[in-house]
PDB file of C-alpha atoms in Angstrom:
ATOM      1  CA  MET A   1       0.000   0.000   0.000  1.00 45.00           C
ATOM      2  CA  HIS A   2       2.865   2.329   0.887  1.00 42.00           C
ATOM      3  CA  ASN A   3       4.473   1.767  -2.529  1.00 45.00           C
ATOM      4  CA  LEU A   4       1.132   2.390  -4.267  1.00 39.00           C
ATOM      5  CA  ASN A   5       0.725   5.718  -2.460  1.00 43.00           C
ATOM      6  CA  LEU A   6       4.243   6.766  -3.499  1.00 41.00           C
ATOM      7  CA  LEU A   7       3.476   5.840  -7.106  1.00 40.00           C
ATOM      8  CA  LEU A   8       0.243   7.863  -7.104  1.00 38.00           C
ATOM      9  CA  LEU A   9       2.072  10.832  -5.547  1.00 38.00           C
ATOM     10  CA  PHE A  10       4.746  10.626  -8.261  1.00 41.00           C
ATOM     11  CA  PHE A  11       2.169  10.735 -11.075  1.00 39.00           C
ATOM     12  CA  PHE A  12       0.299  13.614  -9.406  1.00 37.00           C
ATOM     13  CA  PHE A  13       3.409  15.829  -9.346  1.00 36.00           C
ATOM     14  CA  PHE A  14       4.463  14.665 -12.814  1.00 38.00           C
ATOM     15  CA  PHE A  15       1.178  15.799 -14.423  1.00 36.00           C
ATOM     16  CA  LEU A  16       1.081  18.930 -12.261  1.00 35.00           C
ATOM     17  CA  PHE A  17       4.475  19.889 -13.709  1.00 35.00           C
ATOM     18  CA  LEU A  18       3.498  18.914 -17.272  1.00 36.00           C
ATOM     19  CA  SER A  19       0.030  20.527 -17.390  1.00 37.00           C
ATOM     20  CA  PRO A  20       1.133  24.141 -18.139  1.00 38.00           C
ATOM     21  CA  THR A  21       3.125  22.864 -21.126  1.00 34.00           C
ATOM     22  CA  LEU A  22       0.183  20.842 -22.408  1.00 30.00           C
ATOM     23  CA  THR A  23      -2.213  23.735 -21.973  1.00 30.00           C
ATOM     24  CA  LYS A  24       0.092  26.095 -23.842  1.00 29.00           C
ATOM     25  CA  SER A  25       0.546  23.735 -26.789  1.00 28.00           C
ATOM     26  CA  LEU A  26      -3.197  23.294 -27.205  1.00 27.00           C
ATOM     27  CA  SER A  27      -4.260  26.901 -26.849  1.00 28.00           C
ATOM     28  CA  ASP A  28      -1.468  28.874 -28.516  1.00 29.00           C
ATOM     29  CA  PRO A  29      -1.920  29.744 -32.215  1.00 38.00           C
ATOM     30  CA  PRO A  30       0.396  28.042 -34.722  1.00 37.00           C
ATOM     31  CA  PRO A  31       3.736  29.818 -35.118  1.00 35.00           C
ATOM     32  CA  SER A  32       3.902  32.259 -38.025  1.00 34.00           C
ATOM     33  CA  THR A  33       6.722  34.097 -39.746  1.00 31.00           C
ATOM     34  CA  ASP A  34       4.268  36.727 -40.987  1.00 34.00           C
ATOM     35  CA  VAL A  35       5.875  39.558 -39.033  1.00 31.00           C
ATOM     36  CA  GLY A  36       6.016  43.043 -40.545  1.00 32.00           C
ATOM     37  CA  GLY A  37       7.933  42.998 -43.809  1.00 34.00           C
ATOM     38  CA  GLY A  38       8.180  39.177 -44.018  1.00 44.00           C
ATOM     39  CA  GLY A  39       7.193  36.991 -46.937  1.00 67.00           C
ATOM     40  CA  GLY A  40       3.899  35.810 -45.455  1.00 92.00           C
ATOM     41  CA  LYS A  41       0.626  36.790 -47.119  1.00 96.00           C
ATOM     42  CA  HIS A  42      -2.829  37.267 -45.647  1.00 98.00           C
ATOM     43  CA  PHE A  43      -5.268  34.685 -47.015  1.00 99.00           C
ATOM     44  CA  VAL A  44      -8.992  35.222 -46.433  1.00 99.00           C
ATOM     45  CA  LEU A  45     -10.965  32.003 -46.929  1.00 99.00           C
ATOM     46  CA  VAL A  46     -14.714  31.941 -47.618  1.00 99.00           C
ATOM     47  CA  HIS A  47     -16.692  28.701 -47.482  1.00 99.00           C
ATOM     48  CA  GLY A  48     -19.464  27.349 -49.687  1.00 98.00           C
ATOM     49  CA  ALA A  49     -23.161  26.651 -49.104  1.00 98.00           C
ATOM     50  CA  CYS A  50     -24.110  24.768 -45.901  1.00 98.00           C
ATOM     51  CA  LEU A  51     -20.452  24.741 -44.801  1.00 99.00           C
ATOM     52  CA  GLY A  52     -18.362  27.007 -42.576  1.00 99.00           C
ATOM     53  CA  ALA A  53     -14.862  28.136 -41.696  1.00 99.00           C
ATOM     54  CA  TRP A  54     -14.256  24.592 -40.393  1.00 99.00           C
ATOM     55  CA  SER A  55     -14.104  23.317 -44.005  1.00 99.00           C
ATOM     56  CA  TRP A  56     -10.693  24.994 -44.423  1.00 99.00           C
ATOM     57  CA  TYR A  57      -8.988  23.333 -41.449  1.00 99.00           C
ATOM     58  CA  LYS A  58      -6.419  21.410 -43.533  1.00 99.00           C
ATOM     59  CA  LEU A  59      -5.549  24.299 -45.825  1.00 99.00           C
ATOM     60  CA  SER A  60      -5.412  26.801 -42.952  1.00 98.00           C
ATOM     61  CA  THR A  61      -2.897  24.581 -41.159  1.00 98.00           C
ATOM     62  CA  LEU A  62      -0.693  24.250 -44.251  1.00 98.00           C
ATOM     63  CA  LEU A  63      -0.760  27.986 -44.993  1.00 98.00           C
ATOM     64  CA  ARG A  64       0.036  28.957 -41.393  1.00 98.00           C
ATOM     65  CA  SER A  65       2.854  26.418 -41.247  1.00 98.00           C
ATOM     66  CA  ALA A  66       4.334  28.112 -44.329  1.00 97.00           C
ATOM     67  CA  GLY A  67       4.350  31.477 -42.550  1.00 97.00           C
ATOM     68  CA  HIS A  68       1.147  32.974 -43.896  1.00 97.00           C
ATOM     69  CA  ARG A  69      -1.639  34.712 -42.010  1.00 97.00           C
ATOM     70  CA  VAL A  70      -5.029  33.030 -42.449  1.00 98.00           C
ATOM     71  CA  THR A  71      -8.542  34.288 -41.720  1.00 98.00           C
ATOM     72  CA  ALA A  72     -11.254  31.687 -42.315  1.00 99.00           C
ATOM     73  CA  LEU A  73     -14.677  33.268 -41.905  1.00 99.00           C
ATOM     74  CA  ASP A  74     -18.186  32.056 -41.148  1.00 99.00           C
ATOM     75  CA  MET A  75     -20.773  33.871 -43.212  1.00 99.00           C
ATOM     76  CA  ALA A  76     -24.031  34.863 -41.501  1.00 98.00           C
ATOM     77  CA  GLY A  77     -25.935  31.778 -40.347  1.00 98.00           C
ATOM     78  CA  ALA A  78     -23.015  29.435 -41.106  1.00 98.00           C
ATOM     79  CA  GLY A  79     -20.514  27.591 -38.938  1.00 98.00           C
ATOM     80  CA  ILE A  80     -20.665  29.041 -35.433  1.00 98.00           C
ATOM     81  CA  ASP A  81     -22.302  32.317 -36.473  1.00 98.00           C
ATOM     82  CA  PRO A  82     -25.356  32.648 -34.167  1.00 98.00           C
ATOM     83  CA  ARG A  83     -27.775  33.905 -36.815  1.00 98.00           C
ATOM     84  CA  GLU A  84     -30.325  31.603 -38.426  1.00 98.00           C
ATOM     85  CA  ALA A  85     -30.306  31.223 -42.209  1.00 97.00           C
ATOM     86  CA  GLU A  86     -34.095  31.392 -42.355  1.00 96.00           C
ATOM     87  CA  ARG A  87     -34.083  34.860 -40.809  1.00 96.00           C
ATOM     88  CA  LEU A  88     -31.603  36.458 -43.212  1.00 97.00           C
ATOM     89  CA  LYS A  89     -33.192  39.223 -45.273  1.00 94.00           C
ATOM     90  CA  SER A  90     -30.556  39.823 -47.936  1.00 96.00           C
ATOM     91  CA  PHE A  91     -27.302  38.636 -49.472  1.00 97.00           C
ATOM     92  CA  ASN A  92     -25.690  41.778 -48.024  1.00 97.00           C
ATOM     93  CA  GLU A  93     -26.552  40.468 -44.561  1.00 98.00           C
ATOM     94  CA  TYR A  94     -25.178  37.010 -45.394  1.00 98.00           C
ATOM     95  CA  VAL A  95     -21.827  38.390 -46.534  1.00 98.00           C
ATOM     96  CA  GLU A  96     -21.569  40.943 -43.700  1.00 98.00           C
ATOM     97  CA  PRO A  97     -18.696  39.135 -41.876  1.00 98.00           C
ATOM     98  CA  LEU A  98     -16.497  39.420 -44.983  1.00 99.00           C
ATOM     99  CA  ARG A  99     -17.453  43.041 -45.606  1.00 98.00           C
ATOM    100  CA  ASN A 100     -16.663  43.889 -41.975  1.00 98.00           C
ATOM    101  CA  LEU A 101     -13.271  42.207 -42.181  1.00 98.00           C
ATOM    102  CA  MET A 102     -12.359  43.947 -45.432  1.00 98.00           C
ATOM    103  CA  GLY A 103     -13.334  47.265 -43.896  1.00 97.00           C
ATOM    104  CA  GLU A 104     -10.770  46.647 -41.146  1.00 97.00           C
ATOM    105  CA  VAL A 105      -7.915  45.760 -43.505  1.00 96.00           C
ATOM    106  CA  GLY A 106      -5.268  48.507 -43.437  1.00 94.00           C
ATOM    107  CA  GLU A 107      -4.835  50.860 -46.371  1.00 87.00           C
ATOM    108  CA  GLU A 108      -1.348  49.512 -47.074  1.00 89.00           C
ATOM    109  CA  GLU A 109      -2.370  45.849 -46.850  1.00 94.00           C
ATOM    110  CA  LYS A 110      -3.592  43.591 -49.639  1.00 97.00           C
ATOM    111  CA  VAL A 111      -5.213  40.215 -49.013  1.00 98.00           C
ATOM    112  CA  ILE A 112      -5.627  37.111 -51.146  1.00 99.00           C
ATOM    113  CA  LEU A 113      -9.297  36.188 -51.303  1.00 99.00           C
ATOM    114  CA  VAL A 114     -10.192  32.508 -51.730  1.00 99.00           C
ATOM    115  CA  GLY A 115     -13.821  31.514 -52.273  1.00 99.00           C
ATOM    116  CA  HIS A 116     -15.149  27.960 -52.526  1.00 99.00           C
ATOM    117  CA  SER A 117     -18.401  27.141 -54.339  1.00 98.00           C
ATOM    118  CA  GLN A 118     -21.022  29.683 -53.177  1.00 97.00           C
ATOM    119  CA  GLY A 119     -18.158  31.598 -51.551  1.00 98.00           C
ATOM    120  CA  GLY A 120     -17.305  32.869 -55.021  1.00 98.00           C
ATOM    121  CA  LEU A 121     -20.338  35.149 -54.819  1.00 98.00           C
ATOM    122  CA  CYS A 122     -19.088  36.520 -51.508  1.00 98.00           C
ATOM    123  CA  ILE A 123     -15.575  37.328 -52.695  1.00 99.00           C
ATOM    124  CA  SER A 124     -17.061  38.922 -55.832  1.00 99.00           C
ATOM    125  CA  LYS A 125     -18.944  41.315 -53.558  1.00 98.00           C
ATOM    126  CA  ALA A 126     -15.707  42.161 -51.734  1.00 99.00           C
ATOM    127  CA  MET A 127     -13.904  42.693 -55.061  1.00 99.00           C
ATOM    128  CA  GLU A 128     -16.477  45.287 -56.068  1.00 98.00           C
ATOM    129  CA  GLU A 129     -16.407  47.113 -52.721  1.00 98.00           C
ATOM    130  CA  PHE A 130     -12.700  46.833 -51.790  1.00 98.00           C
ATOM    131  CA  PRO A 131     -10.655  46.290 -54.985  1.00 98.00           C
ATOM    132  CA  GLU A 132      -7.705  48.303 -53.679  1.00 97.00           C
ATOM    133  CA  LYS A 133      -7.305  45.873 -50.754  1.00 98.00           C
ATOM    134  CA  ILE A 134      -7.107  42.667 -52.821  1.00 98.00           C
ATOM    135  CA  SER A 135      -4.016  41.400 -54.629  1.00 98.00           C
ATOM    136  CA  VAL A 136      -5.791  38.457 -56.287  1.00 99.00           C
ATOM    137  CA  ALA A 137      -9.077  36.542 -55.959  1.00 99.00           C
ATOM    138  CA  VAL A 138      -9.107  32.744 -56.263  1.00 99.00           C
ATOM    139  CA  PHE A 139     -12.315  30.929 -57.205  1.00 99.00           C
ATOM    140  CA  VAL A 140     -12.054  27.300 -56.092  1.00 99.00           C
ATOM    141  CA  VAL A 141     -14.691  25.505 -58.190  1.00 98.00           C
ATOM    142  CA  ALA A 142     -16.778  28.549 -57.301  1.00 98.00           C
ATOM    143  CA  ALA A 143     -19.593  30.679 -58.663  1.00 97.00           C
ATOM    144  CA  MET A 144     -17.822  33.439 -60.586  1.00 98.00           C
ATOM    145  CA  PRO A 145     -20.181  36.182 -61.770  1.00 98.00           C
ATOM    146  CA  GLY A 146     -18.937  39.296 -63.510  1.00 98.00           C
ATOM    147  CA  PRO A 147     -19.991  42.528 -65.218  1.00 97.00           C
ATOM    148  CA  ALA A 148     -21.179  40.541 -68.249  1.00 96.00           C
ATOM    149  CA  LEU A 149     -22.410  37.503 -66.281  1.00 96.00           C
ATOM    150  CA  ASN A 150     -24.773  38.709 -63.584  1.00 94.00           C
ATOM    151  CA  ALA A 151     -25.271  36.595 -60.477  1.00 95.00           C
ATOM    152  CA  SER A 152     -28.994  36.046 -61.020  1.00 94.00           C
ATOM    153  CA  PHE A 153     -28.459  34.516 -64.474  1.00 95.00           C
ATOM    154  CA  LEU A 154     -25.435  32.491 -63.316  1.00 96.00           C
ATOM    155  CA  ILE A 155     -27.298  30.976 -60.359  1.00 94.00           C
ATOM    156  CA  GLY A 156     -30.340  30.279 -62.511  1.00 92.00           C
ATOM    157  CA  GLN A 157     -28.179  28.334 -64.960  1.00 94.00           C
ATOM    158  CA  LEU A 158     -26.345  26.535 -62.163  1.00 92.00           C
ATOM    159  CA  ARG A 159     -29.585  25.381 -60.537  1.00 88.00           C
ATOM    160  CA  LYS A 160     -30.560  23.688 -63.807  1.00 88.00           C
ATOM    161  CA  TRP A 161     -27.461  21.516 -63.473  1.00 86.00           C
ATOM    162  CA  LEU A 162     -27.698  20.797 -59.754  1.00 90.00           C
ATOM    163  CA  ASP A 163     -29.339  17.724 -58.268  1.00 89.00           C
ATOM    164  CA  PHE A 164     -29.312  17.752 -54.470  1.00 94.00           C
ATOM    165  CA  GLY A 165     -30.784  14.250 -54.216  1.00 91.00           C
ATOM    166  CA  PRO A 166     -33.797  12.977 -52.281  1.00 93.00           C
ATOM    167  CA  ASP A 167     -32.419  13.490 -48.781  1.00 96.00           C
ATOM    168  CA  SER A 168     -31.470  17.173 -48.882  1.00 98.00           C
ATOM    169  CA  HIS A 169     -33.927  19.303 -46.919  1.00 97.00           C
ATOM    170  CA  TYR A 170     -35.754  22.479 -47.941  1.00 97.00           C
ATOM    171  CA  THR A 171     -37.774  24.897 -45.843  1.00 97.00           C
ATOM    172  CA  TYR A 172     -40.508  27.204 -47.144  1.00 97.00           C
ATOM    173  CA  GLY A 173     -40.443  30.302 -44.996  1.00 94.00           C
ATOM    174  CA  ASN A 174     -42.777  32.192 -47.360  1.00 92.00           C
ATOM    175  CA  GLY A 175     -45.346  29.422 -47.558  1.00 94.00           C
ATOM    176  CA  PRO A 176     -45.583  26.054 -49.350  1.00 92.00           C
ATOM    177  CA  ARG A 177     -46.579  27.655 -52.677  1.00 92.00           C
ATOM    178  CA  SER A 178     -43.541  29.935 -52.746  1.00 93.00           C
ATOM    179  CA  PRO A 179     -39.967  28.954 -53.667  1.00 93.00           C
ATOM    180  CA  PRO A 180     -37.909  27.347 -50.868  1.00 95.00           C
ATOM    181  CA  THR A 181     -36.035  29.707 -48.583  1.00 96.00           C
ATOM    182  CA  THR A 182     -33.332  27.407 -47.164  1.00 98.00           C
ATOM    183  CA  LEU A 183     -31.494  24.244 -48.176  1.00 98.00           C
ATOM    184  CA  THR A 184     -29.560  21.734 -46.057  1.00 98.00           C
ATOM    185  CA  PHE A 185     -27.448  19.065 -47.733  1.00 98.00           C
ATOM    186  CA  GLY A 186     -28.532  15.536 -46.823  1.00 98.00           C
ATOM    187  CA  PRO A 187     -26.080  12.846 -45.603  1.00 98.00           C
ATOM    188  CA  LEU A 188     -26.462  10.745 -48.754  1.00 98.00           C
ATOM    189  CA  PHE A 189     -25.862  13.756 -51.000  1.00 98.00           C
ATOM    190  CA  LEU A 190     -22.783  14.690 -48.972  1.00 98.00           C
ATOM    191  CA  ALA A 191     -21.374  11.162 -49.332  1.00 98.00           C
ATOM    192  CA  ALA A 192     -22.200  10.662 -53.017  1.00 98.00           C
ATOM    193  CA  LYS A 193     -21.406  14.088 -54.463  1.00 97.00           C
ATOM    194  CA  VAL A 194     -19.702  16.470 -52.048  1.00 98.00           C
ATOM    195  CA  PHE A 195     -17.124  14.389 -50.118  1.00 98.00           C
ATOM    196  CA  ASN A 196     -17.017  11.410 -52.494  1.00 98.00           C
ATOM    197  CA  LYS A 197     -13.203  11.481 -52.857  1.00 98.00           C
ATOM    198  CA  SER A 198     -12.406  12.923 -49.424  1.00 98.00           C
ATOM    199  CA  PRO A 199     -11.350  10.887 -46.374  1.00 98.00           C
ATOM    200  CA  LEU A 200     -14.231   9.327 -44.431  1.00 98.00           C
ATOM    201  CA  GLU A 201     -13.319  11.416 -41.389  1.00 98.00           C
ATOM    202  CA  ASP A 202     -14.017  14.581 -43.397  1.00 99.00           C
ATOM    203  CA  LEU A 203     -17.379  13.218 -44.533  1.00 99.00           C
ATOM    204  CA  THR A 204     -18.248  12.551 -40.892  1.00 99.00           C
ATOM    205  CA  LEU A 205     -17.193  16.094 -40.005  1.00 98.00           C
ATOM    206  CA  GLY A 206     -19.337  17.490 -42.805  1.00 98.00           C
ATOM    207  CA  ARG A 207     -22.396  15.475 -41.803  1.00 98.00           C
ATOM    208  CA  THR A 208     -21.981  16.720 -38.243  1.00 98.00           C
ATOM    209  CA  LEU A 209     -21.476  20.429 -38.974  1.00 99.00           C
ATOM    210  CA  VAL A 210     -23.584  21.324 -42.044  1.00 99.00           C
ATOM    211  CA  ARG A 211     -26.182  24.038 -41.513  1.00 99.00           C
ATOM    212  CA  PRO A 212     -28.969  25.408 -43.721  1.00 98.00           C
ATOM    213  CA  THR A 213     -28.077  28.000 -46.331  1.00 98.00           C
ATOM    214  CA  HIS A 214     -30.475  30.741 -47.417  1.00 97.00           C
ATOM    215  CA  LEU A 215     -31.731  30.578 -51.005  1.00 96.00           C
ATOM    216  CA  PHE A 216     -31.934  34.161 -52.217  1.00 93.00           C
ATOM    217  CA  GLY A 217     -34.145  34.988 -55.182  1.00 87.00           C
ATOM    218  CA  GLY A 218     -33.120  36.561 -58.483  1.00 82.00           C
ATOM    219  CA  GLU A 219     -34.292  40.050 -57.546  1.00 84.00           C
ATOM    220  CA  GLN A 220     -32.154  39.930 -54.398  1.00 86.00           C
ATOM    221  CA  TRP A 221     -29.052  39.033 -56.401  1.00 88.00           C
ATOM    222  CA  ASN A 222     -29.691  41.801 -58.938  1.00 87.00           C
ATOM    223  CA  LYS A 223     -29.992  44.298 -56.093  1.00 91.00           C
ATOM    224  CA  ASP A 224     -27.123  43.190 -53.825  1.00 95.00           C
ATOM    225  CA  LEU A 225     -24.472  41.973 -56.265  1.00 97.00           C
ATOM    226  CA  VAL A 226     -23.850  44.465 -59.066  1.00 96.00           C
ATOM    227  CA  LEU A 227     -20.334  44.137 -60.516  1.00 98.00           C
ATOM    228  CA  THR A 228     -18.479  46.687 -62.637  1.00 98.00           C
ATOM    229  CA  LYS A 229     -15.428  46.537 -64.899  1.00 98.00           C
ATOM    230  CA  GLU A 230     -13.928  49.522 -63.104  1.00 98.00           C
ATOM    231  CA  ARG A 231     -13.888  47.911 -59.642  1.00 99.00           C
ATOM    232  CA  TYR A 232     -14.503  44.144 -59.757  1.00 99.00           C
ATOM    233  CA  GLY A 233     -12.735  44.030 -63.127  1.00 98.00           C
ATOM    234  CA  SER A 234      -9.592  45.639 -61.742  1.00 98.00           C
ATOM    235  CA  VAL A 235      -8.822  42.639 -59.495  1.00 98.00           C
ATOM    236  CA  LYS A 236      -6.845  39.698 -60.864  1.00 98.00           C
ATOM    237  CA  ARG A 237      -8.769  36.407 -60.847  1.00 99.00           C
ATOM    238  CA  VAL A 238      -7.717  32.755 -60.911  1.00 99.00           C
ATOM    239  CA  PHE A 239     -10.179  29.869 -61.294  1.00 99.00           C
ATOM    240  CA  VAL A 240      -9.366  26.440 -59.830  1.00 99.00           C
ATOM    241  CA  VAL A 241     -11.103  23.623 -61.738  1.00 99.00           C
ATOM    242  CA  SER A 242     -11.959  20.314 -60.044  1.00 98.00           C
ATOM    243  CA  ASP A 243     -12.055  17.632 -62.724  1.00 93.00           C
ATOM    244  CA  ASN A 244     -14.183  15.105 -60.787  1.00 95.00           C
ATOM    245  CA  ASP A 245     -16.603  17.498 -59.097  1.00 97.00           C
ATOM    246  CA  LYS A 246     -20.083  15.953 -58.984  1.00 97.00           C
ATOM    247  CA  VAL A 247     -21.775  19.093 -57.628  1.00 97.00           C
ATOM    248  CA  ILE A 248     -20.552  21.736 -60.085  1.00 96.00           C
ATOM    249  CA  LYS A 249     -19.506  19.545 -62.987  1.00 96.00           C
ATOM    250  CA  LYS A 250     -16.414  20.321 -65.023  1.00 96.00           C
ATOM    251  CA  SER A 251     -18.458  21.187 -68.110  1.00 96.00           C
ATOM    252  CA  PHE A 252     -20.305  23.891 -66.168  1.00 97.00           C
ATOM    253  CA  GLN A 253     -17.049  25.207 -64.696  1.00 98.00           C
ATOM    254  CA  LYS A 254     -15.701  25.544 -68.249  1.00 98.00           C
ATOM    255  CA  TRP A 255     -18.896  27.326 -69.310  1.00 97.00           C
ATOM    256  CA  VAL A 256     -18.410  29.903 -66.535  1.00 98.00           C
ATOM    257  CA  ILE A 257     -14.768  30.389 -67.550  1.00 98.00           C
ATOM    258  CA  ARG A 258     -15.782  31.022 -71.163  1.00 98.00           C
ATOM    259  CA  ARG A 259     -18.480  33.505 -70.171  1.00 97.00           C
ATOM    260  CA  ASN A 260     -16.288  35.373 -67.667  1.00 98.00           C
ATOM    261  CA  PRO A 261     -12.632  34.660 -68.512  1.00 98.00           C
ATOM    262  CA  PRO A 262     -10.270  34.950 -65.519  1.00 98.00           C
ATOM    263  CA  ASP A 263      -6.578  35.831 -65.635  1.00 98.00           C
ATOM    264  CA  GLY A 264      -5.562  32.248 -64.922  1.00 98.00           C
ATOM    265  CA  VAL A 265      -7.008  28.719 -64.793  1.00 98.00           C
ATOM    266  CA  VAL A 266      -5.531  25.791 -62.840  1.00 98.00           C
ATOM    267  CA  GLU A 267      -6.932  22.254 -62.746  1.00 98.00           C
ATOM    268  CA  VAL A 268      -6.825  19.816 -59.823  1.00 98.00           C
ATOM    269  CA  LYS A 269      -6.907  16.178 -60.882  1.00 96.00           C
ATOM    270  CA  GLY A 270      -8.743  13.547 -58.834  1.00 95.00           C
ATOM    271  CA  SER A 271     -10.581  15.995 -56.582  1.00 97.00           C
ATOM    272  CA  ASP A 272     -14.202  16.092 -55.515  1.00 98.00           C
ATOM    273  CA  HIS A 273     -16.180  19.272 -54.754  1.00 98.00           C
ATOM    274  CA  MET A 274     -14.246  19.676 -51.492  1.00 99.00           C
ATOM    275  CA  VAL A 275     -10.860  20.369 -53.059  1.00 99.00           C
ATOM    276  CA  MET A 276      -9.486  21.549 -49.706  1.00 99.00           C
ATOM    277  CA  MET A 277     -10.386  18.185 -48.160  1.00 98.00           C
ATOM    278  CA  SER A 278      -9.573  15.710 -50.949  1.00 98.00           C
ATOM    279  CA  LYS A 279      -6.467  17.459 -52.351  1.00 98.00           C
ATOM    280  CA  PRO A 280      -5.246  19.890 -49.664  1.00 98.00           C
ATOM    281  CA  LEU A 281      -1.552  19.723 -50.592  1.00 98.00           C
ATOM    282  CA  HIS A 282      -2.279  20.320 -54.270  1.00 98.00           C
ATOM    283  CA  LEU A 283      -4.460  23.323 -53.455  1.00 99.00           C
ATOM    284  CA  PHE A 284      -1.837  24.615 -51.016  1.00 99.00           C
ATOM    285  CA  ASN A 285       0.826  24.444 -53.743  1.00 98.00           C
ATOM    286  CA  ILE A 286      -1.461  26.258 -56.177  1.00 98.00           C
ATOM    287  CA  LEU A 287      -2.149  29.047 -53.682  1.00 98.00           C
ATOM    288  CA  SER A 288       1.549  29.317 -52.800  1.00 97.00           C
ATOM    289  CA  HIS A 289       2.379  29.792 -56.484  1.00 97.00           C
ATOM    290  CA  ILE A 290      -0.400  32.371 -56.905  1.00 97.00           C
ATOM    291  CA  ALA A 291       0.843  34.256 -53.824  1.00 96.00           C
ATOM    292  CA  ARG A 292       4.369  34.456 -55.298  1.00 94.00           C
ATOM    293  CA  GLN A 293       3.009  35.604 -58.663  1.00 92.00           C
ATOM    294  CA  HIS A 294       0.947  38.394 -57.131  1.00 87.00           C
ATOM    295  CA  SER A 295       3.291  39.492 -54.339  1.00 73.00           C
TER     296      SER A 295
END
């Protein structure tokens, strides 16, 4: 018994001594070399429909480890944002977290915007409002409207191609005879079309964390997302194609590129819709190259 008490006392003091180190390693942010004048860039990452900032966890880690500053945002009603998608009144309200962040960016700073899927609409809004604060915008298999391809028409065409499957859920906040107001991806749709080439752990994460996304009507897009050549058009754009995307198929991605040609196009082979989950290293290398090009 005496020996047992000594052993327990030893472990108590051992963990008491170790606990501050453990706490620090878990709570401290990853080390970064992005200190004034360094080579690190500021990446701002915007998620797609029904997702959140959590969807960038692999890419954020890689970018920070390379010395970059990363801000992954939750749009209104997404991720851990407390608002409910059903209650959103406008696209301007949805994209408010990005607009607020861009408003806080210093006059001498330029960020690299990265939008995934529906996030392309959000970064397009920021390009129109804050072109002088953006070095380049990257559309990762994303909706890419433009001055000659308005958002309402683009989304209308995209919805003709989309099939969310039988288990995705709609709500009808304006009544059953009106168009749906929110959409939540179903678990079967997530497995078959969204995370179909991603690790199973990422599919589980997605099934756990998806939230409804608001479905704005055409009039709302025409009001809230007007893009001009003078402002939106002054920002360099790169489109990242996913060749095995089952949500936004490659043929539609190519159609968008033809209608609104960007400054560069890069293709990721063997990726699903979640490029940052299925091919994080490839996407990291692409973004690193883009950052060097537009430094």
